[in-house]
PDB file of C-alpha atoms in Angstrom:
ATOM      1  CA  GLY A   1       4.907 -24.753  -0.442  1.00 80.00           C
ATOM      2  CA  ASN A   2       2.440 -22.131   0.693  1.00 86.00           C
ATOM      3  CA  SER A   3       1.599 -19.197  -1.539  1.00 91.00           C
ATOM      4  CA  VAL A   4      -0.740 -16.193  -1.612  1.00 95.00           C
ATOM      5  CA  THR A   5      -1.986 -14.410  -4.722  1.00 96.00           C
ATOM      6  CA  GLN A   6      -3.602 -10.977  -4.572  1.00 95.00           C
ATOM      7  CA  MET A   7      -5.278  -9.010  -7.309  1.00 85.00           C
ATOM      8  CA  GLU A   8      -2.835  -6.746  -9.031  1.00 82.00           C
ATOM      9  CA  GLY A   9      -2.982  -3.061  -8.339  1.00 84.00           C
ATOM     10  CA  PRO A  10      -2.851  -0.259  -8.154  1.00 95.00           C
ATOM     11  CA  VAL A  11      -6.513   0.256  -7.335  1.00 96.00           C
ATOM     12  CA  THR A  12      -7.870   3.789  -7.576  1.00 97.00           C
ATOM     13  CA  LEU A  13     -11.303   4.641  -6.185  1.00 97.00           C
ATOM     14  CA  SER A  14     -13.393   7.672  -5.353  1.00 97.00           C
ATOM     15  CA  GLU A  15     -14.377   8.293  -1.758  1.00 97.00           C
ATOM     16  CA  GLU A  16     -17.420   6.244  -0.653  1.00 97.00           C
ATOM     17  CA  ALA A  17     -16.901   3.630  -3.386  1.00 98.00           C
ATOM     18  CA  PHE A  18     -17.075  -0.096  -2.646  1.00 98.00           C
ATOM     19  CA  LEU A  19     -13.767  -1.896  -2.314  1.00 97.00           C
ATOM     20  CA  THR A  20     -12.877  -5.506  -3.061  1.00 97.00           C
ATOM     21  CA  ILE A  21      -9.324  -6.825  -3.067  1.00 97.00           C
ATOM     22  CA  ASN A  22      -9.165 -10.469  -4.074  1.00 97.00           C
ATOM     23  CA  CYS A  23      -6.903 -12.924  -2.302  1.00 98.00           C
ATOM     24  CA  THR A  24      -6.498 -16.646  -2.927  1.00 97.00           C
ATOM     25  CA  TYR A  25      -4.074 -19.029  -1.291  1.00 95.00           C
ATOM     26  CA  THR A  26      -2.438 -22.414  -1.619  1.00 93.00           C
ATOM     27  CA  ALA A  27      -1.529 -24.194   1.589  1.00 89.00           C
ATOM     28  CA  THR A  28      -1.373 -27.593   3.207  1.00 81.00           C
ATOM     29  CA  GLY A  29      -3.690 -28.084   6.125  1.00 79.00           C
ATOM     30  CA  TYR A  30      -5.680 -25.208   7.563  1.00 82.00           C
ATOM     31  CA  PRO A  31      -3.648 -22.016   7.792  1.00 89.00           C
ATOM     32  CA  SER A  32      -4.619 -18.849   9.618  1.00 91.00           C
ATOM     33  CA  LEU A  33      -5.347 -15.943   7.272  1.00 94.00           C
ATOM     34  CA  PHE A  34      -4.597 -12.263   7.764  1.00 96.00           C
ATOM     35  CA  TRP A  35      -4.916  -8.882   6.117  1.00 97.00           C
ATOM     36  CA  TYR A  36      -2.234  -6.354   6.971  1.00 97.00           C
ATOM     37  CA  VAL A  37      -2.165  -2.672   5.969  1.00 97.00           C
ATOM     38  CA  GLN A  38       0.918  -0.526   5.387  1.00 95.00           C
ATOM     39  CA  TYR A  39       0.513   3.256   5.445  1.00 94.00           C
ATOM     40  CA  PRO A  40       3.223   5.353   3.753  1.00 89.00           C
ATOM     41  CA  GLY A  41       6.503   5.322   5.660  1.00 86.00           C
ATOM     42  CA  GLU A  42       5.239   2.888   8.276  1.00 88.00           C
ATOM     43  CA  GLY A  43       5.429  -0.778   9.108  1.00 90.00           C
ATOM     44  CA  LEU A  44       2.613  -3.244   8.616  1.00 93.00           C
ATOM     45  CA  GLN A  45      -0.364  -3.260  10.948  1.00 94.00           C
ATOM     46  CA  LEU A  46      -2.783  -6.110  11.419  1.00 95.00           C
ATOM     47  CA  LEU A  47      -6.142  -5.185   9.891  1.00 97.00           C
ATOM     48  CA  LEU A  48      -8.081  -8.400  10.528  1.00 97.00           C
ATOM     49  CA  LYS A  49      -7.667 -12.150  10.768  1.00 95.00           C
ATOM     50  CA  ALA A  50      -9.544 -15.449  10.565  1.00 95.00           C
ATOM     51  CA  THR A  51      -8.279 -18.716  11.949  1.00 91.00           C
ATOM     52  CA  LYS A  52     -10.749 -21.295  10.640  1.00 90.00           C
ATOM     53  CA  ALA A  53     -13.107 -21.919   7.754  1.00 92.00           C
ATOM     54  CA  ASP A  54     -16.182 -19.630   7.558  1.00 95.00           C
ATOM     55  CA  ASP A  55     -14.739 -17.243  10.147  1.00 96.00           C
ATOM     56  CA  LYS A  56     -15.280 -13.586   9.283  1.00 97.00           C
ATOM     57  CA  GLY A  57     -12.648 -11.092  10.360  1.00 97.00           C
ATOM     58  CA  SER A  58     -13.679  -7.440  10.605  1.00 97.00           C
ATOM     59  CA  ASN A  59     -12.141  -4.143  11.666  1.00 97.00           C
ATOM     60  CA  LYS A  60     -12.617  -0.447  10.793  1.00 95.00           C
ATOM     61  CA  GLY A  61     -15.388  -1.293   8.319  1.00 97.00           C
ATOM     62  CA  PHE A  62     -13.256  -3.885   6.491  1.00 98.00           C
ATOM     63  CA  GLU A  63     -14.363  -7.527   6.310  1.00 98.00           C
ATOM     64  CA  ALA A  64     -13.008 -10.796   4.957  1.00 98.00           C
ATOM     65  CA  THR A  65     -14.398 -14.326   5.172  1.00 98.00           C
ATOM     66  CA  TYR A  66     -12.239 -17.490   5.253  1.00 97.00           C
ATOM     67  CA  ARG A  67     -13.573 -19.607   2.381  1.00 96.00           C
ATOM     68  CA  LYS A  68     -11.987 -23.057   2.432  1.00 93.00           C
ATOM     69  CA  GLU A  69     -13.920 -24.323  -0.589  1.00 94.00           C
ATOM     70  CA  THR A  70     -12.575 -21.559  -2.829  1.00 95.00           C
ATOM     71  CA  THR A  71      -9.319 -21.044  -0.853  1.00 95.00           C
ATOM     72  CA  SER A  72     -10.047 -17.333  -0.737  1.00 97.00           C
ATOM     73  CA  PHE A  73      -9.992 -14.474   1.753  1.00 98.00           C
ATOM     74  CA  HIS A  74     -11.216 -11.421  -0.176  1.00 98.00           C
ATOM     75  CA  LEU A  75     -11.104  -8.025   1.543  1.00 98.00           C
ATOM     76  CA  GLU A  76     -14.157  -5.768   1.282  1.00 98.00           C
ATOM     77  CA  LYS A  77     -15.262  -2.373   2.514  1.00 98.00           C
ATOM     78  CA  GLY A  78     -18.581  -0.778   1.734  1.00 97.00           C
ATOM     79  CA  SER A  79     -17.464   2.845   1.621  1.00 96.00           C
ATOM     80  CA  VAL A  80     -13.795   3.785   1.418  1.00 98.00           C
ATOM     81  CA  GLN A  81     -12.267   7.006   2.712  1.00 97.00           C
ATOM     82  CA  VAL A  82      -9.213   8.969   1.614  1.00 97.00           C
ATOM     83  CA  SER A  83      -7.520   7.811   4.822  1.00 96.00           C
ATOM     84  CA  ASP A  84      -7.773   4.181   3.609  1.00 97.00           C
ATOM     85  CA  SER A  85      -5.114   4.879   0.972  1.00 97.00           C
ATOM     86  CA  ALA A  86      -2.348   2.387   1.740  1.00 97.00           C
ATOM     87  CA  VAL A  87      -0.836  -0.925   0.639  1.00 96.00           C
ATOM     88  CA  TYR A  88      -2.862  -3.993   1.638  1.00 97.00           C
ATOM     89  CA  PHE A  89      -1.274  -7.415   2.137  1.00 97.00           C
ATOM     90  CA  CYS A  90      -3.006 -10.755   2.367  1.00 97.00           C
ATOM     91  CA  ALA A  91      -1.014 -13.337   4.334  1.00 95.00           C
ATOM     92  CA  LEU A  92      -1.235 -16.838   5.682  1.00 92.00           C
ATOM     93  CA  SER A  93       0.487 -18.555   8.562  1.00 89.00           C
ATOM     94  CA  GLY A  94       1.237 -22.231   8.714  1.00 76.00           C
ATOM     95  CA  ARG A  95      -0.018 -24.311  11.615  1.00 68.00           C
ATOM     96  CA  ALA A  96       1.828 -26.563  14.024  1.00 59.00           C
ATOM     97  CA  GLY A  97       3.320 -29.681  12.537  1.00 59.00           C
ATOM     98  CA  GLY A  98       3.866 -28.212   9.106  1.00 59.00           C
ATOM     99  CA  THR A  99       7.059 -26.997   7.528  1.00 58.00           C
ATOM    100  CA  SER A 100       5.645 -23.478   7.431  1.00 59.00           C
ATOM    101  CA  TYR A 101       4.819 -23.404  11.133  1.00 65.00           C
ATOM    102  CA  GLY A 102       4.854 -19.845  12.449  1.00 68.00           C
ATOM    103  CA  LYS A 103       5.912 -18.408   9.098  1.00 80.00           C
ATOM    104  CA  LEU A 104       3.894 -15.637   7.432  1.00 87.00           C
ATOM    105  CA  THR A 105       3.668 -15.903   3.654  1.00 90.00           C
ATOM    106  CA  PHE A 106       2.554 -12.640   2.042  1.00 93.00           C
ATOM    107  CA  GLY A 107       0.825 -11.803  -1.188  1.00 95.00           C
ATOM    108  CA  GLN A 108       2.464  -9.204  -3.391  1.00 94.00           C
ATOM    109  CA  GLY A 109       0.498  -6.312  -1.914  1.00 95.00           C
ATOM    110  CA  THR A 110      -2.173  -4.108  -3.514  1.00 96.00           C
ATOM    111  CA  ILE A 111      -1.746  -0.341  -3.576  1.00 96.00           C
ATOM    112  CA  LEU A 112      -5.041   1.456  -2.913  1.00 97.00           C
ATOM    113  CA  THR A 113      -5.495   5.151  -3.647  1.00 97.00           C
ATOM    114  CA  VAL A 114      -8.754   6.863  -2.701  1.00 97.00           C
ATOM    115  CA  HIS A 115      -9.536  10.280  -4.179  1.00 96.00           C
ATOM    116  CA  PRO A 116     -11.883  12.835  -2.599  1.00 95.00           C
TER     117      PRO A 116
ATOM    118  CA  ASP B   1       5.152   3.676  23.793  1.00 65.00           C
ATOM    119  CA  THR B   2       6.663   2.094  20.700  1.00 72.00           C
ATOM    120  CA  ALA B   3       5.996  -1.642  20.690  1.00 92.00           C
ATOM    121  CA  VAL B   4       8.593  -2.730  18.135  1.00 96.00           C
ATOM    122  CA  SER B   5      11.378  -0.244  17.518  1.00 96.00           C
ATOM    123  CA  GLN B   6      14.222  -0.564  15.083  1.00 96.00           C
ATOM    124  CA  THR B   7      17.233   1.632  14.497  1.00 96.00           C
ATOM    125  CA  PRO B   8      18.363   3.282  12.404  1.00 97.00           C
ATOM    126  CA  LYS B   9      15.387   4.357  10.291  1.00 95.00           C
ATOM    127  CA  TYR B  10      17.633   5.157   7.338  1.00 96.00           C
ATOM    128  CA  LEU B  11      21.011   3.663   6.472  1.00 97.00           C
ATOM    129  CA  VAL B  12      23.050   4.851   3.494  1.00 97.00           C
ATOM    130  CA  THR B  13      26.402   3.187   2.971  1.00 96.00           C
ATOM    131  CA  GLN B  14      28.935   2.036   0.402  1.00 96.00           C
ATOM    132  CA  MET B  15      29.131  -1.371  -1.205  1.00 96.00           C
ATOM    133  CA  GLY B  16      31.442  -3.695   0.716  1.00 97.00           C
ATOM    134  CA  ASN B  17      30.783  -2.159   4.128  1.00 97.00           C
ATOM    135  CA  ASP B  18      29.442  -3.997   7.184  1.00 97.00           C
ATOM    136  CA  LYS B  19      26.384  -2.638   8.993  1.00 97.00           C
ATOM    137  CA  SER B  20      23.963  -3.584  11.759  1.00 97.00           C
ATOM    138  CA  ILE B  21      20.282  -2.924  12.369  1.00 98.00           C
ATOM    139  CA  LYS B  22      18.896  -3.203  15.881  1.00 98.00           C
ATOM    140  CA  CYS B  23      15.417  -4.245  16.947  1.00 98.00           C
ATOM    141  CA  GLU B  24      13.733  -4.231  20.337  1.00 97.00           C
ATOM    142  CA  GLN B  25      10.210  -5.152  21.384  1.00 97.00           C
ATOM    143  CA  ASN B  26       8.560  -4.233  24.682  1.00 96.00           C
ATOM    144  CA  LEU B  27       5.512  -6.468  24.257  1.00 96.00           C
ATOM    145  CA  GLY B  28       6.874  -9.436  26.186  1.00 95.00           C
ATOM    146  CA  HIS B  29       6.666 -11.579  23.050  1.00 94.00           C
ATOM    147  CA  ASP B  30       8.606 -14.806  22.645  1.00 93.00           C
ATOM    148  CA  THR B  31       9.119 -14.696  18.875  1.00 93.00           C
ATOM    149  CA  MET B  32      10.853 -12.166  16.651  1.00 95.00           C
ATOM    150  CA  TYR B  33      11.358 -11.923  12.888  1.00 94.00           C
ATOM    151  CA  TRP B  34      13.255 -10.119  10.159  1.00 95.00           C
ATOM    152  CA  TYR B  35      11.617  -9.413   6.790  1.00 95.00           C
ATOM    153  CA  LYS B  36      12.956  -7.823   3.608  1.00 95.00           C
ATOM    154  CA  GLN B  37      10.687  -5.635   1.459  1.00 94.00           C
ATOM    155  CA  ASP B  38      11.891  -4.932  -2.069  1.00 93.00           C
ATOM    156  CA  SER B  39      11.167  -1.920  -4.258  1.00 91.00           C
ATOM    157  CA  LYS B  40       7.946  -3.536  -5.527  1.00 89.00           C
ATOM    158  CA  LYS B  41       6.678  -3.887  -1.947  1.00 90.00           C
ATOM    159  CA  PHE B  42       7.118  -7.670  -1.929  1.00 91.00           C
ATOM    160  CA  LEU B  43       7.757  -8.955   1.599  1.00 92.00           C
ATOM    161  CA  LYS B  44       9.769 -12.055   2.369  1.00 91.00           C
ATOM    162  CA  ILE B  45      10.724 -13.548   5.703  1.00 91.00           C
ATOM    163  CA  MET B  46      14.431 -13.865   6.382  1.00 93.00           C
ATOM    164  CA  PHE B  47      14.713 -15.203   9.937  1.00 91.00           C
ATOM    165  CA  SER B  48      12.663 -15.966  12.993  1.00 91.00           C
ATOM    166  CA  TYR B  49      13.765 -16.575  16.569  1.00 92.00           C
ATOM    167  CA  ASN B  50      11.754 -18.063  19.388  1.00 90.00           C
ATOM    168  CA  ASN B  51      13.112 -17.469  22.888  1.00 89.00           C
ATOM    169  CA  LYS B  52      16.537 -16.668  21.422  1.00 86.00           C
ATOM    170  CA  GLU B  53      16.575 -19.861  19.333  1.00 89.00           C
ATOM    171  CA  LEU B  54      16.763 -19.711  15.520  1.00 89.00           C
ATOM    172  CA  ILE B  55      13.614 -21.236  14.021  1.00 86.00           C
ATOM    173  CA  ILE B  56      13.454 -20.048  10.413  1.00 82.00           C
ATOM    174  CA  ASN B  57      16.370 -19.261   8.113  1.00 84.00           C
ATOM    175  CA  GLU B  58      15.025 -18.706   4.623  1.00 83.00           C
ATOM    176  CA  THR B  59      18.070 -19.408   2.452  1.00 77.00           C
ATOM    177  CA  VAL B  60      19.455 -15.983   3.200  1.00 87.00           C
ATOM    178  CA  PRO B  61      23.118 -15.445   2.189  1.00 91.00           C
ATOM    179  CA  ASN B  62      25.437 -16.075   5.113  1.00 91.00           C
ATOM    180  CA  ARG B  63      26.526 -12.434   4.890  1.00 95.00           C
ATOM    181  CA  PHE B  64      23.380 -11.845   6.951  1.00 95.00           C
ATOM    182  CA  SER B  65      23.729 -12.902  10.568  1.00 94.00           C
ATOM    183  CA  PRO B  66      20.965 -12.388  13.112  1.00 94.00           C
ATOM    184  CA  LYS B  67      21.757 -12.243  16.807  1.00 94.00           C
ATOM    185  CA  SER B  68      19.320 -12.445  19.690  1.00 94.00           C
ATOM    186  CA  PRO B  69      20.978 -11.519  23.015  1.00 93.00           C
ATOM    187  CA  ASP B  70      17.632 -11.924  24.791  1.00 93.00           C
ATOM    188  CA  LYS B  71      14.073 -12.507  23.690  1.00 91.00           C
ATOM    189  CA  ALA B  72      13.325  -8.768  23.550  1.00 95.00           C
ATOM    190  CA  HIS B  73      16.064  -8.061  21.010  1.00 96.00           C
ATOM    191  CA  LEU B  74      16.887  -9.352  17.548  1.00 96.00           C
ATOM    192  CA  ASN B  75      19.662  -7.577  15.684  1.00 97.00           C
ATOM    193  CA  LEU B  76      20.694  -8.062  12.078  1.00 97.00           C
ATOM    194  CA  HIS B  77      24.306  -7.762  10.978  1.00 97.00           C
ATOM    195  CA  ILE B  78      25.162  -7.618   7.293  1.00 96.00           C
ATOM    196  CA  ASN B  79      28.703  -8.137   5.992  1.00 96.00           C
ATOM    197  CA  SER B  80      30.115  -7.047   2.642  1.00 97.00           C
ATOM    198  CA  LEU B  81      27.021  -5.143   1.546  1.00 97.00           C
ATOM    199  CA  GLU B  82      25.961  -5.520  -2.083  1.00 96.00           C
ATOM    200  CA  LEU B  83      23.770  -3.347  -4.324  1.00 95.00           C
ATOM    201  CA  GLY B  84      21.023  -5.985  -4.178  1.00 94.00           C
ATOM    202  CA  ASP B  85      20.780  -5.558  -0.420  1.00 96.00           C
ATOM    203  CA  SER B  86      19.080  -2.200  -0.924  1.00 97.00           C
ATOM    204  CA  ALA B  87      15.590  -2.642   0.525  1.00 96.00           C
ATOM    205  CA  VAL B  88      13.468  -1.870   3.557  1.00 96.00           C
ATOM    206  CA  TYR B  89      14.080  -4.305   6.421  1.00 97.00           C
ATOM    207  CA  PHE B  90      11.289  -4.879   8.920  1.00 96.00           C
ATOM    208  CA  CYS B  91      11.530  -6.385  12.359  1.00 96.00           C
ATOM    209  CA  ALA B  92       8.413  -7.981  13.847  1.00 95.00           C
ATOM    210  CA  SER B  93       7.365  -9.901  16.933  1.00 95.00           C
ATOM    211  CA  SER B  94       4.530 -12.187  17.945  1.00 93.00           C
ATOM    212  CA  GLN B  95       3.364 -13.625  21.231  1.00 91.00           C
ATOM    213  CA  ASP B  96       4.571 -17.079  20.292  1.00 85.00           C
ATOM    214  CA  ILE B  97       5.501 -19.212  17.304  1.00 80.00           C
ATOM    215  CA  GLY B  98       1.931 -20.436  16.851  1.00 75.00           C
ATOM    216  CA  GLY B  99       0.251 -19.588  13.576  1.00 73.00           C
ATOM    217  CA  ASN B 100      -2.778 -17.866  15.111  1.00 79.00           C
ATOM    218  CA  GLN B 101      -0.918 -14.942  16.589  1.00 84.00           C
ATOM    219  CA  PRO B 102      -0.650 -11.673  14.624  1.00 88.00           C
ATOM    220  CA  GLN B 103       2.763 -10.134  14.148  1.00 92.00           C
ATOM    221  CA  HIS B 104       3.609  -6.605  15.252  1.00 94.00           C
ATOM    222  CA  PHE B 105       5.948  -4.722  12.929  1.00 94.00           C
ATOM    223  CA  GLY B 106       8.474  -1.958  13.424  1.00 95.00           C
ATOM    224  CA  ASP B 107       8.525   1.027  11.087  1.00 94.00           C
ATOM    225  CA  GLY B 108      11.347  -0.382   8.984  1.00 95.00           C
ATOM    226  CA  THR B 109      14.954   0.465   8.162  1.00 97.00           C
ATOM    227  CA  ARG B 110      15.540   1.756   4.649  1.00 96.00           C
ATOM    228  CA  LEU B 111      18.952   0.524   3.527  1.00 97.00           C
ATOM    229  CA  SER B 112      20.488   2.178   0.471  1.00 97.00           C
ATOM    230  CA  ILE B 113      23.758   0.906  -0.987  1.00 96.00           C
ATOM    231  CA  LEU B 114      25.749   3.368  -3.065  1.00 92.00           C
TER     232      LEU B 114
END
């Protein structure tokens, strides 16, 4: 079945540091890939997505590129802020015709804390 | 305007009780979901409905019964609550069942079993 593996956290950074959160996946076919963010006490919000190989998703200074050859979708940001402190989830969604059609499979989440 | 709203936000109850969580979306989406998030933040899908029809049932105990009276609502009823049911339950919706569409989440219902 499909699976997503994220780098283990927690990750603690100083403001303006560079952020990378690694994400690799196992899936049949060509899934869509997502990063979701969960702020304390809230539900998940879509951060960015990519639906085919070599697509780059970007939002709020965050970027991730769909790499089919390495089955990866690493999240990066050049300069983090205190307000970026949250839990980040990598996820994939199966495509039509597969047993995982329409189903989001999440990684285990990475807690990010940014200090001033 | 809240896109996906679920009630209650907090639910504290005794083992063995029966409880319900309600979810409504005002986005006009066709597909709705229930997820369970454990204490380590791990998220797992429980159910999905598309136009009131059950699509995904992820080997959830039959004490959990979803009900979709219309495509804007997906409620979750839990019978005979157990300690292991303590978690945060999230409702979500997406435009359709297709894999390209992002899901929109409610703020969660924190269920605590005493």
